[in-house]
Structure formats: C-alpha cells, structure tokens
Tab-separated table of C-alpha atoms and ligand atoms in Angstrom:
chain	number	residue	atom	x	y	z
A	29	MET	CA	-67.840	60.508	-28.028
A	30	SER	CA	-66.809	58.802	-31.229
A	31	TYR	CA	-63.654	59.936	-33.029
A	32	PHE	CA	-65.692	61.309	-35.886
A	33	GLU	CA	-67.806	63.360	-33.464
A	34	LYS	CA	-64.699	65.329	-32.557
A	35	LEU	CA	-64.728	66.645	-36.105
A	36	ARG	CA	-68.142	68.250	-35.345
A	37	LEU	CA	-69.832	67.047	-38.497
A	38	LEU	CA	-73.496	67.581	-39.229
A	39	PRO	CA	-75.812	64.985	-37.612
A	40	VAL	CA	-76.950	63.542	-40.969
A	41	ILE	CA	-73.297	62.810	-41.790
A	42	ASN	CA	-72.533	61.254	-38.419
A	43	GLN	CA	-75.595	59.062	-38.815
A	44	ALA	CA	-74.364	57.888	-42.217
A	45	LEU	CA	-70.857	57.188	-40.881
A	46	ASP	CA	-72.444	55.087	-38.142
A	47	ALA	CA	-74.434	53.196	-40.749
A	48	LEU	CA	-71.234	52.691	-42.771
A	49	GLU	CA	-69.511	51.494	-39.604
A	50	PHE	CA	-66.744	54.039	-39.974
A	51	LYS	CA	-65.728	54.229	-36.335
A	52	LYS	CA	-62.688	56.450	-36.528
A	53	PRO	CA	-61.103	58.563	-39.229
A	54	THR	CA	-58.065	57.290	-41.093
A	55	PRO	CA	-54.924	59.478	-40.735
A	56	ILE	CA	-55.559	61.373	-43.989
A	57	GLN	CA	-59.198	61.926	-42.986
A	58	GLU	CA	-58.202	63.162	-39.555
A	59	LYS	CA	-55.709	65.617	-41.031
A	60	ALA	CA	-57.590	66.735	-44.141
A	61	ILE	CA	-61.226	67.052	-43.040
A	62	PRO	CA	-60.795	69.967	-40.574
A	63	ILE	CA	-58.666	71.917	-43.073
A	64	ILE	CA	-61.027	71.303	-46.000
A	65	LEU	CA	-63.968	72.324	-43.802
A	66	LYS	CA	-62.317	75.728	-43.397
A	67	GLY	CA	-62.459	76.225	-47.156
A	68	THR	CA	-58.715	75.916	-47.760
A	69	ASP	CA	-57.315	74.474	-51.000
A	70	VAL	CA	-55.722	71.132	-50.244
A	71	ILE	CA	-53.400	68.667	-51.902
A	72	GLY	CA	-53.775	65.239	-50.354
A	73	ASN	CA	-51.015	62.718	-50.859
A	74	ALA	CA	-51.553	59.304	-49.402
A	75	GLN	CA	-51.013	55.756	-50.497
A	76	THR	CA	-53.928	53.800	-51.908
A	77	GLY	CA	-56.494	52.382	-49.543
A	78	THR	CA	-56.123	55.135	-46.956
A	79	GLY	CA	-59.652	56.492	-47.300
A	80	LYS	CA	-59.149	59.515	-49.528
A	81	THR	CA	-62.700	59.280	-50.923
A	82	ALA	CA	-64.329	59.967	-47.569
A	83	ALA	CA	-61.652	62.580	-46.811
A	84	PHE	CA	-63.008	64.776	-49.606
A	85	CYS	CA	-66.651	63.635	-49.686
A	86	ILE	CA	-67.400	64.403	-46.020
A	87	PRO	CA	-66.390	68.091	-46.131
A	88	THR	CA	-67.899	68.496	-49.607
A	89	LEU	CA	-71.242	67.238	-48.353
A	90	THR	CA	-70.972	69.614	-45.394
A	91	TYR	CA	-70.411	72.486	-47.838
A	92	LEU	CA	-73.367	71.487	-50.014
A	93	LEU	CA	-75.680	71.171	-47.010
A	94	ASN	CA	-74.661	74.646	-45.857
A	95	ASN	CA	-74.785	76.268	-49.321
A	96	LYS	CA	-78.015	75.222	-50.948
A	97	ALA	CA	-77.402	77.063	-54.241
A	98	LYS	CA	-73.967	75.558	-54.785
A	99	ALA	CA	-72.674	72.455	-56.528
A	100	ALA	CA	-69.458	70.427	-56.467
A	101	LEU	CA	-67.516	68.701	-59.224
A	102	ILE	CA	-65.324	65.616	-58.855
A	103	LEU	CA	-63.036	64.641	-61.735
A	104	VAL	CA	-61.779	61.076	-61.953
A	105	PRO	CA	-59.698	59.135	-64.488
A	106	THR	CA	-62.037	56.189	-65.112
A	107	ARG	CA	-65.704	55.260	-65.291
A	108	GLU	CA	-65.274	52.632	-62.639
A	109	LEU	CA	-63.889	55.102	-60.185
A	110	ALA	CA	-66.751	57.496	-60.958
A	111	GLY	CA	-69.224	54.706	-60.196
A	112	GLN	CA	-67.435	53.848	-57.012
A	113	ILE	CA	-67.433	57.399	-55.691
A	114	ASP	CA	-71.098	57.706	-56.631
A	115	ARG	CA	-71.876	54.598	-54.590
A	116	PHE	CA	-70.016	56.020	-51.607
A	117	TRP	CA	-71.855	59.337	-52.051
A	118	LYS	CA	-75.227	57.557	-52.050
A	119	ALA	CA	-74.277	55.835	-48.813
A	120	LEU	CA	-73.018	59.058	-47.269
A	121	THR	CA	-76.186	60.953	-48.218
A	122	GLN	CA	-78.605	58.251	-47.118
A	123	PHE	CA	-80.039	60.619	-44.492
A	124	CYS	CA	-80.024	63.645	-46.801
A	125	PRO	CA	-80.869	62.185	-50.210
A	126	GLU	CA	-81.787	65.627	-51.533
A	127	VAL	CA	-78.056	66.237	-52.081
A	128	THR	CA	-78.142	64.384	-55.380
A	129	SER	CA	-75.284	63.268	-57.584
A	130	ILE	CA	-74.886	62.501	-61.272
A	131	VAL	CA	-72.180	60.548	-63.065
A	132	ILE	CA	-70.991	61.907	-66.415
A	133	THR	CA	-68.689	59.492	-68.225
A	134	GLY	CA	-68.211	58.241	-71.736
A	135	ALA	CA	-70.327	55.118	-71.224
A	136	VAL	CA	-73.750	56.750	-71.353
A	137	PRO	CA	-75.280	58.604	-74.363
A	138	MET	CA	-74.984	62.378	-74.032
A	139	ALA	CA	-78.732	62.847	-74.500
A	140	THR	CA	-79.498	60.626	-71.511
A	141	GLN	CA	-77.053	62.609	-69.413
A	142	LEU	CA	-78.676	65.864	-70.475
A	143	LYS	CA	-82.108	64.585	-69.517
A	144	ARG	CA	-80.786	63.737	-66.062
A	145	MET	CA	-79.183	67.171	-65.760
A	146	GLU	CA	-82.631	68.752	-65.936
A	147	VAL	CA	-82.959	68.110	-62.223
A	148	VAL	CA	-79.934	70.162	-61.252
A	149	PRO	CA	-77.551	67.818	-59.435
A	150	ARG	CA	-75.565	69.038	-56.465
A	151	LEU	CA	-72.604	66.833	-57.197
A	152	ILE	CA	-71.221	65.982	-60.628
A	153	ILE	CA	-68.773	63.082	-60.833
A	154	ALA	CA	-67.158	63.078	-64.256
A	155	THR	CA	-64.322	61.854	-66.407
A	156	PRO	CA	-62.588	64.835	-68.052
A	157	GLY	CA	-63.132	63.751	-71.683
A	158	ARG	CA	-66.912	63.521	-71.609
A	159	LEU	CA	-67.319	66.593	-69.441
A	160	VAL	CA	-65.348	68.657	-71.950
A	161	ASP	CA	-67.558	67.315	-74.769
A	162	HIS	CA	-70.628	68.649	-72.954
A	163	LEU	CA	-68.952	71.969	-72.214
A	164	GLN	CA	-67.928	72.470	-75.822
A	165	LEU	CA	-71.483	71.803	-76.973
A	166	LYS	CA	-72.636	74.261	-74.306
A	167	ASN	CA	-74.960	71.571	-72.972
A	168	PHE	CA	-74.661	72.961	-69.480
A	169	GLU	CA	-72.340	75.164	-67.559
A	170	LEU	CA	-70.552	74.933	-64.256
A	171	ARG	CA	-71.149	78.380	-62.789
A	172	SER	CA	-72.572	77.117	-59.510
A	173	VAL	CA	-69.555	74.916	-58.758
A	174	GLY	CA	-68.000	76.012	-55.478
A	175	VAL	CA	-65.745	72.996	-54.927
A	176	LEU	CA	-63.599	71.310	-57.566
A	177	ILE	CA	-62.002	67.970	-56.723
A	178	LEU	CA	-59.401	66.128	-58.760
A	179	ASP	CA	-59.166	62.527	-57.605
A	180	GLU	CA	-56.281	60.330	-58.774
A	181	ALA	CA	-54.811	63.403	-60.417
A	182	ASP	CA	-51.568	61.560	-61.178
A	183	ARG	CA	-53.428	59.002	-63.232
A	184	MET	CA	-55.454	61.630	-65.058
A	185	LEU	CA	-52.154	63.144	-66.176
A	186	ASP	CA	-50.776	59.712	-67.130
A	187	MET	CA	-53.854	59.217	-69.267
A	188	GLY	CA	-53.246	62.450	-71.136
A	189	PHE	CA	-56.082	64.547	-69.679
A	190	ARG	CA	-53.906	67.607	-69.077
A	191	ALA	CA	-55.589	69.837	-71.690
A	192	GLN	CA	-59.071	68.788	-70.561
A	193	LEU	CA	-58.227	69.532	-66.927
A	194	ASP	CA	-57.079	73.014	-67.918
A	195	GLU	CA	-60.260	73.581	-69.866
A	196	ILE	CA	-62.487	72.459	-66.990
A	197	ALA	CA	-60.561	74.562	-64.490
A	198	ARG	CA	-61.283	77.562	-66.727
A	199	ALA	CA	-64.988	76.680	-66.930
A	200	VAL	CA	-65.584	76.657	-63.167
A	201	PRO	CA	-65.643	79.911	-61.189
A	202	GLN	CA	-62.319	81.405	-60.106
A	203	LYS	CA	-63.704	81.822	-56.637
A	204	ARG	CA	-63.860	78.229	-55.505
A	205	GLN	CA	-62.179	75.669	-53.319
A	206	THR	CA	-59.977	73.150	-55.097
A	207	LEU	CA	-58.868	69.794	-53.728
A	208	LEU	CA	-56.330	67.614	-55.464
A	209	PHE	CA	-55.720	64.004	-54.489
A	210	SER	CA	-52.956	61.807	-55.731
A	211	ALA	CA	-51.088	58.742	-54.565
A	212	THR	CA	-47.839	60.058	-55.995
A	213	TRP	CA	-46.153	63.426	-55.949
A	214	ASP	CA	-43.823	64.566	-58.710
A	215	GLY	CA	-43.017	67.492	-60.985
A	216	ASP	CA	-46.064	67.016	-63.207
A	217	ILE	CA	-48.467	66.978	-60.292
A	218	SER	CA	-46.928	70.004	-58.639
A	219	GLU	CA	-47.158	71.870	-61.947
A	220	LEU	CA	-50.844	70.984	-62.229
A	221	ALA	CA	-51.368	72.033	-58.615
A	222	LYS	CA	-49.788	75.429	-59.292
A	223	LYS	CA	-52.213	75.905	-62.157
A	224	VAL	CA	-55.497	74.889	-60.556
A	225	LEU	CA	-55.036	75.548	-56.843
A	226	SER	CA	-54.744	78.891	-55.118
A	227	HIS	CA	-51.451	79.953	-53.608
A	228	GLN	CA	-52.705	79.445	-50.091
A	229	MET	CA	-53.002	75.712	-50.562
A	230	VAL	CA	-52.011	73.229	-47.914
A	231	ARG	CA	-50.363	69.934	-48.735
A	232	ILE	CA	-51.303	67.027	-46.540
A	233	THR	CA	-49.479	63.741	-46.617
A	234	ALA	CA	-50.284	60.598	-44.734
A	235	GLY	CA	-47.775	57.814	-44.763
A	236	LYS	CA	-44.893	58.042	-47.166
A	237	THR	CA	-46.013	59.145	-50.619
A	238	SER	CA	-46.290	56.252	-52.974
A	239	GLN	CA	-45.084	53.772	-50.420
A	240	ALA	CA	-46.199	50.206	-50.802
A	241	ALA	CA	-48.877	49.418	-48.229
A	242	GLN	CA	-47.200	47.900	-45.187
A	243	THR	CA	-49.980	45.408	-44.614
A	244	VAL	CA	-49.207	43.628	-47.875
A	245	GLU	CA	-46.907	40.648	-47.894
A	246	GLN	CA	-45.032	40.652	-51.197
A	247	ALA	CA	-43.696	37.576	-52.976
A	248	LEU	CA	-41.573	37.487	-56.106
A	249	ILE	CA	-41.313	34.333	-58.204
A	250	LYS	CA	-38.787	33.899	-60.959
A	251	THR	CA	-40.223	32.039	-63.890
A	252	THR	CA	-40.485	31.953	-67.658
A	253	GLU	CA	-43.379	33.169	-69.782
A	254	SER	CA	-44.464	29.581	-70.399
A	255	GLY	CA	-44.117	28.708	-66.715
A	256	LYS	CA	-46.518	31.413	-65.590
A	257	ARG	CA	-49.804	29.634	-66.300
A	258	ASP	CA	-49.185	26.648	-64.082
A	259	LEU	CA	-47.851	28.832	-61.304
A	260	LEU	CA	-50.935	30.991	-61.616
A	261	LEU	CA	-53.240	28.023	-61.318
A	262	GLU	CA	-51.373	26.858	-58.245
A	263	GLU	CA	-51.527	30.261	-56.574
A	264	ILE	CA	-55.258	30.487	-57.234
A	265	ASN	CA	-55.967	26.995	-55.996
A	266	ALA	CA	-54.004	27.638	-52.822
A	267	GLU	CA	-55.984	30.795	-52.127
A	268	ARG	CA	-59.326	30.667	-50.352
A	269	GLY	CA	-60.151	34.328	-50.841
A	270	GLN	CA	-60.506	36.312	-54.018
A	271	VAL	CA	-57.703	36.971	-56.436
A	272	LEU	CA	-57.109	39.992	-58.649
A	273	ILE	CA	-54.743	39.369	-61.576
A	274	PHE	CA	-52.947	42.083	-63.504
A	275	THR	CA	-51.583	41.504	-66.948
A	276	SER	CA	-50.203	43.717	-69.681
A	277	THR	CA	-52.595	43.477	-72.614
A	278	GLN	CA	-56.264	42.967	-73.411
A	279	ALA	CA	-55.424	39.859	-75.408
A	280	LYS	CA	-53.614	38.351	-72.456
A	281	VAL	CA	-56.523	39.134	-70.151
A	282	GLU	CA	-58.754	37.150	-72.495
A	283	SER	CA	-56.428	34.198	-72.925
A	284	ILE	CA	-55.692	33.816	-69.206
A	285	GLY	CA	-59.426	34.031	-68.576
A	286	ASN	CA	-60.110	31.226	-71.016
A	287	TYR	CA	-57.325	29.147	-69.536
A	288	LEU	CA	-58.645	29.448	-65.978
A	289	GLU	CA	-62.206	28.816	-67.085
A	290	GLY	CA	-60.948	25.594	-68.600
A	291	TYR	CA	-60.111	24.532	-65.043
A	292	GLY	CA	-63.573	25.413	-63.767
A	293	ILE	CA	-62.514	28.606	-62.028
A	294	GLU	CA	-65.128	31.373	-61.987
A	295	VAL	CA	-63.523	34.366	-63.585
A	296	ASN	CA	-64.403	37.637	-65.278
A	297	SER	CA	-62.359	40.507	-66.612
A	298	ILE	CA	-62.115	44.252	-67.073
A	299	HIS	CA	-60.135	45.956	-69.801
A	300	GLY	CA	-60.566	48.862	-72.193
A	301	GLY	CA	-61.862	46.631	-74.996
A	302	ARG	CA	-64.941	45.472	-73.094
A	303	THR	CA	-68.269	47.286	-73.015
A	304	GLN	CA	-69.091	49.296	-69.947
A	305	GLY	CA	-71.945	46.907	-69.180
A	306	ASN	CA	-69.570	43.959	-69.172
A	307	ARG	CA	-67.052	45.762	-67.032
A	308	ASN	CA	-69.708	46.730	-64.512
A	309	THR	CA	-71.028	43.182	-64.355
A	310	ALA	CA	-67.521	41.852	-63.788
A	311	LEU	CA	-66.905	44.266	-60.930
A	312	LYS	CA	-70.291	43.586	-59.402
A	313	GLN	CA	-69.762	39.824	-59.539
A	314	PHE	CA	-66.373	40.241	-57.944
A	315	ARG	CA	-67.637	42.551	-55.237
A	316	GLU	CA	-70.474	40.154	-54.457
A	317	HIS	CA	-68.103	37.178	-54.346
A	318	LYS	CA	-69.865	35.480	-57.249
A	319	ILE	CA	-66.526	34.999	-58.959
A	320	LYS	CA	-63.216	34.140	-57.395
A	321	VAL	CA	-60.921	35.734	-59.938
A	322	LEU	CA	-60.900	39.097	-61.693
A	323	ILE	CA	-58.358	39.743	-64.446
A	324	ALA	CA	-57.515	43.316	-65.394
A	325	THR	CA	-55.224	45.681	-67.204
A	326	ASP	CA	-53.828	48.649	-65.266
A	327	ILE	CA	-55.942	51.427	-66.693
A	328	ALA	CA	-59.235	49.640	-66.164
A	329	ALA	CA	-58.342	48.773	-62.607
A	330	ARG	CA	-57.064	52.114	-61.467
A	331	GLY	CA	-58.546	53.259	-58.189
A	332	ILE	CA	-61.085	50.482	-57.926
A	333	ASP	CA	-61.801	49.558	-54.368
A	334	VAL	CA	-62.670	45.946	-53.798
A	335	PRO	CA	-62.334	45.712	-50.033
A	336	GLU	CA	-61.992	42.011	-49.496
A	337	ILE	CA	-59.316	40.945	-51.930
A	338	THR	CA	-56.647	39.032	-50.146
A	339	HIS	CA	-54.399	38.328	-53.081
A	340	VAL	CA	-53.094	40.328	-56.012
A	341	ILE	CA	-51.058	38.577	-58.697
A	342	ASN	CA	-48.839	40.476	-61.096
A	343	TYR	CA	-48.869	38.072	-63.995
A	344	ASP	CA	-46.714	40.596	-65.835
A	345	MET	CA	-44.649	43.382	-64.385
A	346	PRO	CA	-46.232	46.787	-64.944
A	347	GLN	CA	-44.748	49.154	-67.554
A	348	ILE	CA	-44.649	52.017	-65.085
A	349	ALA	CA	-42.970	51.362	-61.726
A	350	ASP	CA	-45.596	53.410	-59.848
A	351	ASP	CA	-48.247	50.993	-61.033
A	352	TYR	CA	-46.606	48.236	-58.996
A	353	ILE	CA	-47.462	50.140	-55.847
A	354	HIS	CA	-50.962	50.904	-57.112
A	355	ARG	CA	-51.571	47.302	-58.042
A	356	ILE	CA	-50.486	45.828	-54.758
A	357	GLY	CA	-52.426	48.599	-53.038
A	358	ARG	CA	-55.565	46.760	-54.200
A	359	THR	CA	-55.031	44.344	-51.363
A	360	GLY	CA	-54.385	45.090	-47.717
A	361	ARG	CA	-56.836	47.991	-47.958
A	362	ALA	CA	-58.100	49.707	-44.828
A	363	SER	CA	-55.468	47.711	-42.954
A	364	LEU	CA	-56.654	44.270	-43.979
A	365	GLU	CA	-53.828	41.795	-44.399
A	366	GLY	CA	-53.079	41.063	-48.014
A	367	LYS	CA	-50.687	39.238	-50.244
A	368	ALA	CA	-49.155	40.260	-53.565
A	369	THR	CA	-47.349	37.775	-55.788
A	370	SER	CA	-45.383	38.873	-58.838
A	371	PHE	CA	-44.007	36.762	-61.647
A	372	LEU	CA	-40.620	37.843	-62.882
A	373	THR	CA	-39.236	36.751	-66.234
A	374	LEU	CA	-35.925	37.576	-67.766
A	375	GLU	CA	-37.643	39.954	-70.194
A	376	ASP	CA	-39.160	41.943	-67.335
A	377	GLU	CA	-35.891	42.309	-65.509
A	378	THR	CA	-35.317	45.993	-66.314
A	379	LYS	CA	-38.871	46.803	-65.261
A	380	TRP	CA	-38.220	45.054	-61.968
A	381	VAL	CA	-34.995	46.996	-61.416
A	382	ALA	CA	-36.991	50.232	-61.778
A	383	ILE	CA	-39.583	48.949	-59.293
A	384	VAL	CA	-36.877	48.061	-56.768
A	385	GLU	CA	-35.427	51.567	-57.092
A	386	LEU	CA	-38.867	53.019	-56.391
A	387	LEU	CA	-39.456	50.711	-53.421
A	388	LYS	CA	-36.063	51.715	-52.014
A	389	ARG	CA	-36.699	55.385	-52.570
A	390	THR	CA	-40.018	55.254	-50.743
A	391	GLY	CA	-38.719	53.113	-47.906
A	392	SER	CA	-40.972	50.179	-48.821
A	393	THR	CA	-40.167	46.538	-48.263
A	394	ILE	CA	-38.436	44.845	-51.181
A	395	PRO	CA	-39.376	41.220	-51.761
A	396	LYS	CA	-36.669	38.623	-52.329
A	397	ALA	CA	-36.915	36.590	-55.518
A	398	VAL	CA	-37.587	32.899	-55.094
A	399	THR	CA	-37.575	30.218	-57.703
A	400	LYS	CA	-40.603	28.026	-57.716
A	401	ARG	CA	-41.940	25.576	-60.198
A	402	ALA	CA	-45.537	24.582	-60.239
A	403	THR	CA	-45.806	21.043	-58.858
A	404	ARG	CA	-48.663	20.409	-61.216
A	405	ALA	CA	-46.484	21.394	-64.140
A	406	ALA	CA	-43.788	19.059	-62.890
A	407	ASN	CA	-46.240	16.155	-62.801
A	408	ILE	CA	-47.409	16.846	-66.293
A	409	GLN	CA	-43.869	17.025	-67.478
A	410	ASP	CA	-43.136	13.608	-66.001
A	411	VAL	CA	-46.049	12.136	-67.848
A	412	GLU	CA	-45.070	13.895	-70.998
A	413	SER	CA	-41.522	12.696	-70.856
A	414	GLU	CA	-42.718	9.095	-70.651
A	415	MET	CA	-44.909	9.724	-73.632
A	416	GLU	CA	-42.058	11.343	-75.392
A	417	VAL	CA	-40.090	8.133	-75.325
A	418	ALA	CA	-42.768	6.670	-77.521
A	419	LEU	CA	-43.031	9.687	-79.721
A	420	VAL	CA	-39.417	10.480	-80.090
A	421	LYS	CA	-38.791	8.281	-83.102
A	422	ASN	CA	-41.168	10.266	-85.282
A	423	ARG	CA	-39.944	13.627	-84.202
A	424	LYS	CA	-37.700	15.981	-86.051
A	425	PRO	CA	-34.943	17.409	-83.905
A	426	THR	CA	-36.002	20.787	-82.510
A	427	ARG	CA	-33.648	23.613	-82.009
A	428	SER	CA	-34.273	25.796	-79.031
A	429	HIS	CA	-34.405	29.535	-79.605
A	430	PRO	CA	-31.344	31.623	-78.838
A	431	GLY	CA	-31.253	32.560	-75.202
A	432	ALA	CA	-33.228	29.460	-74.183
A	433	ARG	CA	-30.350	28.237	-72.075
A	434	ARG	CA	-30.127	31.489	-70.177
A	435	GLU	CA	-33.910	31.540	-69.776
A	436	ASN	CA	-33.813	28.054	-68.326
A	437	GLN	CA	-31.036	28.910	-65.933
A	438	TRP	CA	-33.024	31.964	-64.938
A	439	ALA	CA	-36.097	29.941	-64.124
A	440	LYS	CA	-34.015	27.408	-62.216
A	441	GLY	CA	-32.464	30.202	-60.246
A	442	THR	CA	-28.908	29.390	-61.244
A	443	VAL	CA	-28.406	32.725	-62.896
A	444	ASN	CA	-28.528	35.803	-60.752
A	445	VAL	CA	-29.081	39.008	-62.575
A	446	LYS	CA	-27.757	42.158	-61.036
A	447	PRO	CA	-29.150	45.607	-61.724
A	448	ALA	CA	-27.455	47.142	-64.769
A	449	HIS	CA	-25.287	49.503	-62.742
A	450	GLU	CA	-23.874	46.625	-60.711
A	451	GLN	CA	-22.972	44.536	-63.737
A	452	ARG	CA	-19.339	44.537	-64.643
A	453	ILE	CA	-18.174	44.123	-68.183
A	454	LYS	CA	-15.434	41.530	-68.232
A	455	PRO	CA	-12.345	42.498	-70.138
A	456	LYS	CA	-11.671	40.127	-73.004
A	457	ALA	CA	-8.836	37.745	-72.321
B	518	ADP	P1	-58.121	55.548	-51.437
B	518	ADP	O1	-58.941	56.428	-52.322
B	518	ADP	O2	-57.264	56.311	-50.482
B	518	ADP	O3	-57.321	54.526	-52.206
B	518	ADP	P2	-60.695	54.618	-50.504
B	518	ADP	O4	-61.279	55.940	-50.254
B	518	ADP	O5	-61.128	53.903	-51.736
B	518	ADP	O6	-59.097	54.701	-50.506
B	518	ADP	O7	-60.951	53.728	-49.188
B	518	ADP	C1	-60.493	52.424	-49.052
B	518	ADP	C2	-61.454	51.589	-48.223
B	518	ADP	O8	-61.435	51.975	-46.852
B	518	ADP	C3	-62.909	51.708	-48.672
B	518	ADP	O9	-63.475	50.424	-48.668
B	518	ADP	C4	-63.557	52.573	-47.613
B	518	ADP	O10	-64.923	52.298	-47.496
B	518	ADP	C5	-62.769	52.194	-46.376
B	518	ADP	N1	-62.695	53.281	-45.393
B	518	ADP	C6	-62.385	54.575	-45.641
B	518	ADP	N2	-62.399	55.300	-44.515
B	518	ADP	C7	-62.727	54.466	-43.519
B	518	ADP	C8	-62.926	54.633	-42.088
B	518	ADP	N3	-62.743	55.812	-41.500
B	518	ADP	N4	-63.274	53.544	-41.385
B	518	ADP	C9	-63.440	52.353	-41.991
B	518	ADP	N5	-63.279	52.116	-43.309
B	518	ADP	C10	-62.926	53.163	-44.083
B	519	MG	MG1	-59.262	56.740	-54.224
C-alpha cells in the first residue's frame, strides 16, 4: 500500500498522484489532508517548497467530486502563481477532466474571462484585484463556492489586498470551508484568519514557520556595488545547473540581463514592467531549460515553483527580511540540494542585520561572510593598470567619493561591521 493510499483518496486522485510520481505525502500534506477532508477550517504554515499546493488541491478535488453542484475558489497574489496552480490542477484532474478550472487574473481581458465563465467552472483560481472588478460589475457571483482557499496569504497582505480579501470573503457563502496558507505567521495573518476563518479552525505547522530550507547551502560574499557584476559572472560560469537571480528594481533586472547577454549567456527576466506574455515565455523557457538564467524582482517571483534550480543569487539584499527566506526557498525544493549566494555591500548592511535576526529567531543556519574578488575582474584590472601607465599623463586627477576608503576596506574584508546594537561609541579623547 502506498503512503497516499492510507489517506483513502478517490481512485482518480490516486491514479493522478501515481502519474505525477508523488510517492509519499510531504509532512504538511500528511497532517493537513485528513483534517481538510473532514471539512474543518485550516491554517497551514510551512516553509516554501513543502508541497502546500497539493495539500489543499487534493482535498478540494475530493470535495468537488463528491459535491457536483459546488465550486471552489483559490486566491493567490500573482498571475504566475495562478498559472502554476492551474497547471497542477490540470495534472491532478487528468483522470477526471470534468472538474474544470479557470484562471481569473489581470492579464486577460474581462470579456474573454466572461465568455469562459459561461461553462460554469468548478474551480476558480484568481488574483484578488481582478476578481473584485468582476464582482463589482456583477459579472458573476460566487454563491456555489463551498471552499475558499487563500494561498500565500502573507504576500497578499504585503501587496495591499486586505480590502479585496474582505470583499471576496463577504461575497462567498457564510457556510463554507476556508483554508489559509502562508509561509509566515504574524499579527497581520492571525487577524486575517480571525476574520475569514471559523472559530473551530485548526492550525497546522510543518517545520519551523518561516525557517530557511535546511537543504540549501547559503553563502555570503562581501563586495561593492561595482564588484557585483564580475562576481555574478563567475558564479554563473561555475554553475552547471540553472540560476535564479534576484535584484531590487526593474531597471537593474534589465541592465544585468543585458550584461550577461553580452557574455553569451542565455537569460530572460520577469518583473512587473513586462507584459504577461513575456513573463510567461520567460518562465516557460526557464522551466524547459532553454535558458540558464532567470532574473527577477521579488513580487514577480513570489511562489513560483521551478523545481530544478540549483542556485539562487541575491544580487541585492531584499527590502523585507522575510523575502530572504522566500528567495532562497526557490532552491532546495522538495528536498533537492540547493545553493544560495548573496552579495553584501556596505549599503545593505542594515538589511542584512535584520535578516540575521530573522534567521536566528527561526533557528535557521546563518551564513558566514567571506570576501571574494572575481578572478576575472582581477585579470582585467591588471591589464588596465598597465594601460593606465600609458594613459596617466593625459588624465586629470580623480577624487574618490567620500566613504570610498571604507567601501574598499569593506570589500577587502579588513573592516568588520557589527550589528548596530553591538557597536560602541568611542568617547572622544
Ligand atoms: P509550496 O507551495 O509549499 O512552496 P509547492 O506546492 O509549490 O510548495 O511544491 C513544491 C514542489 O514539490 C513542487 O514541484 C511539487 O510538484 C513537489 N511536490 C509536492 N508534493 C510532493 C510529493 N508528495 N511528492 C513529490 N513531490 C512533491
Ligand atoms: Mg505555494
């Protein structure tokens, strides 16, 4: 008897799990599925890559197969995540394709979505913004929804969807089952849970909440902003698998992309400024191994599951400490070994201190900073300095910007910055 068989799922689901080669449930699946099957409201807290999607899709499909007049609604923060869940749903329903799904996100014209809604879907996967637009126009209603699922609820709150979530919760029947999934657990999430879940809810955690995945080997490299590019190139060249790069802005995504392309590296990118078509193509190419490198900003990359990435690079430190854990959670998924390399500049020091606090608090491993200079950069510098001898006569003296000395010492590793609370102010002599 397979592990999944112990959960007594319907044959069409077991068949699909076989086809998907899911041999045994992950810890969150093992804990959550039996409880969700009973109809209980559930909060699921588990780190990224632990199989939360199947944890809520399997019992939801069971419900829909047993209740032919009912529908289910999954809310997600991004279009990509909606597409990803839809793909998993199609795989899960391959032996019961009559349990149809529809994706409702901002990328597609509303009229097209309405046309598709004419065949009443059993599962709606939606981003809150577009769903609320349809509801306000009374394009359709959600009276048959018996299960409401909020996936990546923490990120939906971060993205400012609180009012929309309230509105949707009011539009679905009171008598329903609600499931809320989140990688993190804090005051905001518990407040949301109080609002949308019944009082008899059960909270299920697997692994420490928001803990960095243990299968990921973390590296931290001290450098300067200008030193990052060469280091990046070196990391990518040393890596045989695929690399996912995170950076802070859309403009930086573009410029790093151009830089790497200049070295003949196949790259594509996802960020909020690109069309949905372009973003989908980029993800598809990455998933199909047609490109080696994908560059992304945090929001665009949230929740995306690209199973085979071996290496995540934090070109910039994330603004929000939690995002560090989410980012490195993109590798080492489903217990694959992975590697995460982060570049640390003097400017990002306070962000790093906050990340270290979070890693400590969640009992995660904290990487030690190393100083590394790209060998390629060093070679180029040698060549340049010889050239400089020739050029030097014609050059005006340059003055380095204030703080350049400290920045240099930082990159060389001769300055060791302590967290703010450990720094002592020296009394003036
Ligand atoms: P999460 O939402 O918790 O971050 P996902 O649901 O995206 O994680 O799952 C991560 C990966 O693990 C996916 O590629 C998924 O197909 C795979 N996976 C999930 N459950 C199992 C299982 N029981 N056996 C094998 N692989 C699984
Ligand atoms: Mg997920």
